[in-house]
Tab-separated table of C-alpha atoms in Angstrom:
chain	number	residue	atom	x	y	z
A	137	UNK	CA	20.882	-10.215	-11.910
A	138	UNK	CA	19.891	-10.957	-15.435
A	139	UNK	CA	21.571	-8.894	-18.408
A	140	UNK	CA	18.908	-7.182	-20.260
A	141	UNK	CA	22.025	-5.352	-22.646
A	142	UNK	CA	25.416	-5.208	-23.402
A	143	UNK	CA	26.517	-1.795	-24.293
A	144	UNK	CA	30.188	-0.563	-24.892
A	145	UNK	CA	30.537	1.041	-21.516
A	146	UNK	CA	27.739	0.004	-19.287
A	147	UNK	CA	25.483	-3.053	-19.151
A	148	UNK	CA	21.604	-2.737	-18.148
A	149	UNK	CA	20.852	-4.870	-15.828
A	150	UNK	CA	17.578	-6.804	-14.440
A	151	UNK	CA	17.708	-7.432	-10.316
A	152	UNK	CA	15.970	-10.446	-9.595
A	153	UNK	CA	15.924	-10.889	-5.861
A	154	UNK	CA	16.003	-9.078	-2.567
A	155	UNK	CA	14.307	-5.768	-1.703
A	156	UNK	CA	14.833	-4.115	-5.137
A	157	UNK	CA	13.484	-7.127	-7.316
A	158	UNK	CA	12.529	-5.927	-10.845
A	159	UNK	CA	14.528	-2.798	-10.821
A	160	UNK	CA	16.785	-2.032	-13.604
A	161	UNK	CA	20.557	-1.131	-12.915
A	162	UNK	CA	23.638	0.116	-14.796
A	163	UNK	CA	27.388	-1.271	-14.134
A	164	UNK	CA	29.542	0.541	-15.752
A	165	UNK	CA	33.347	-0.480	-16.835
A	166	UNK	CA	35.546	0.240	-14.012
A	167	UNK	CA	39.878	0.545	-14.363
A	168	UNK	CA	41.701	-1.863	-12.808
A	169	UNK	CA	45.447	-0.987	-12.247
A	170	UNK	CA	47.479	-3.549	-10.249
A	171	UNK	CA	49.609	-2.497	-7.290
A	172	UNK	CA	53.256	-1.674	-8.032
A	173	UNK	CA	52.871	-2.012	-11.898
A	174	UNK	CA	54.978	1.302	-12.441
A	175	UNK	CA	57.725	-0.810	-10.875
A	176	UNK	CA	57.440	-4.313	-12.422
A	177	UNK	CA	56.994	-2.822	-15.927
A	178	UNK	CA	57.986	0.325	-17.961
A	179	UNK	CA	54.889	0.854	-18.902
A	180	UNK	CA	51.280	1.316	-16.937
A	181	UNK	CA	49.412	-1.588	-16.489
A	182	UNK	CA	45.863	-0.734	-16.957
A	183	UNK	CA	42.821	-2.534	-18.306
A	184	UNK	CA	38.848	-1.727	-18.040
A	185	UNK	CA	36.170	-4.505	-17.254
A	186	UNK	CA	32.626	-4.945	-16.077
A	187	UNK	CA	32.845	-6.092	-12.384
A	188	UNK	CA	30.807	-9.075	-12.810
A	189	UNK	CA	31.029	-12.808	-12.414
A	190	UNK	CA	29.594	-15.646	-14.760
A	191	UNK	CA	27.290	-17.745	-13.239
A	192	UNK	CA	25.059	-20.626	-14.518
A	193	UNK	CA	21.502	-21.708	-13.053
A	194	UNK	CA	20.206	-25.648	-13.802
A	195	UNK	CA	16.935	-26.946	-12.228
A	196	UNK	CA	17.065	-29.786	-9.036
A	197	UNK	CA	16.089	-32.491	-11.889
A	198	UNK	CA	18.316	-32.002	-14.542
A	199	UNK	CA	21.524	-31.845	-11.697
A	200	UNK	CA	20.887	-35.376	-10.707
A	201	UNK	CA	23.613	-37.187	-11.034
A	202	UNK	CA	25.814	-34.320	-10.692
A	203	UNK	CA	28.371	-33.376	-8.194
A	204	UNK	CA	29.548	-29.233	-8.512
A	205	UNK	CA	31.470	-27.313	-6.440
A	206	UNK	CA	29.096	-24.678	-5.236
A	207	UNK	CA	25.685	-25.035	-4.921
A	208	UNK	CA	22.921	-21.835	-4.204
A	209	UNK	CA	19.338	-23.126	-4.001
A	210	UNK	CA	16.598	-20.885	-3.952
A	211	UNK	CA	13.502	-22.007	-1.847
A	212	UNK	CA	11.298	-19.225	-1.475
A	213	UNK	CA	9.049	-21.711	-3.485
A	214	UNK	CA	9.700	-24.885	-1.307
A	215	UNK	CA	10.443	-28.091	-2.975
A	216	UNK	CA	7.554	-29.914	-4.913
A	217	UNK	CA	8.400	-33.129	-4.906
A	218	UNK	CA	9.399	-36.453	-3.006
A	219	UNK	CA	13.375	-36.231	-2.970
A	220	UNK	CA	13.907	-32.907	-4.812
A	221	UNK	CA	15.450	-31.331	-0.886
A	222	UNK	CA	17.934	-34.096	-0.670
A	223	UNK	CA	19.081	-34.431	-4.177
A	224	UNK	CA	19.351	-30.217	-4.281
A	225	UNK	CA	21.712	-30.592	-1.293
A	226	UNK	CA	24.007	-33.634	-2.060
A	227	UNK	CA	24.622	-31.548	-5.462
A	228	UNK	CA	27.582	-29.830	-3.645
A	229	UNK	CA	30.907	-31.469	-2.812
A	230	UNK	CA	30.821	-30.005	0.474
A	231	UNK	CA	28.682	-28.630	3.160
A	232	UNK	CA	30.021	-25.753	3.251
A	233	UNK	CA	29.766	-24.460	-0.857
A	234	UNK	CA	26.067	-24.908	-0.193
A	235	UNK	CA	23.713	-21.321	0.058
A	236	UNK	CA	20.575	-21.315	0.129
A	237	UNK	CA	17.759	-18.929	0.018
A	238	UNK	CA	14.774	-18.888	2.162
A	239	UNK	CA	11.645	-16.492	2.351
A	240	UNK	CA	12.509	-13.373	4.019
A	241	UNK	CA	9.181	-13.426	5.949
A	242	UNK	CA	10.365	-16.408	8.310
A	243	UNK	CA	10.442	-16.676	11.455
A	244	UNK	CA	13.171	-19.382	11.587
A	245	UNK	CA	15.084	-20.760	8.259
A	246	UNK	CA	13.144	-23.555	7.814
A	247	UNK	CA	11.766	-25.380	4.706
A	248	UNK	CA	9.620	-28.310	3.957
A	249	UNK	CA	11.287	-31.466	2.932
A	250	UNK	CA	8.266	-33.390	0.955
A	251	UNK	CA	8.233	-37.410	1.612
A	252	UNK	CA	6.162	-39.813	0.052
A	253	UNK	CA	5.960	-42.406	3.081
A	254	UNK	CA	4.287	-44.950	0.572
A	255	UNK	CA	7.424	-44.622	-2.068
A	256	UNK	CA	9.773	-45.639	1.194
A	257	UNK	CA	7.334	-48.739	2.051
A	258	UNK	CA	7.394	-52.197	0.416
């Protein structure tokens, strides 16, 4: 999602994948009360939010070097270049904080890993 505005109680909202790409949506502030706060405190414990979590995008190129804890790559548009496949995965510090998005039309989840066999040569 990308956030198109910031309003006091809702936030408009741009989706930008899956089957309703493009469409505009509102989240509105929600009340969070934590379990048993009548008991722990004299008071209620309540606060209102937007359920949403940061998150930060940065292209293959500029995250060489990198290591991060969670890596999502999208490759709906396969990889363009010699290398950019293997330096997208060895981003994360694990195998398993690594997503990543293929076309919905395949058949199986496979991408193409572009090699240069000339760069690899002598």
């Amino acid at each position: 999602m990308t956030l198109r505005r910031a309003m006091d109680r809702v936030l408009e909202v741009e989706i930008i994948g899956g089957d309703h790409h493009g469409e505009i949506a509102l989240i509105p502030r929600i009340s969070l009360t934590p379990p048993n706060s009548q008991g722990s405190f004299t008071f209620l414990l309540k606060r209102r939010q937007f359920p949403v979590r940061l998150a930060f995008t940065i292209t293959i190129n500029k995250a060489q070097g990198q290591s991060v804890k969670y890596v999502g790559i999208d490759l709906r548009i396969p990889v363009f270049t010699h290398g950019q496949l293997y330096v997208a995965l060895s981003r994360a510090t694990s195998a398993h904080r690594i997503r990543i998005l293929l076309p919905d039309t395949s058949i199986e989840p496979l991408t193409k890993n572009i090699v240069f066999p000339e760069v690899l040569l002598d």
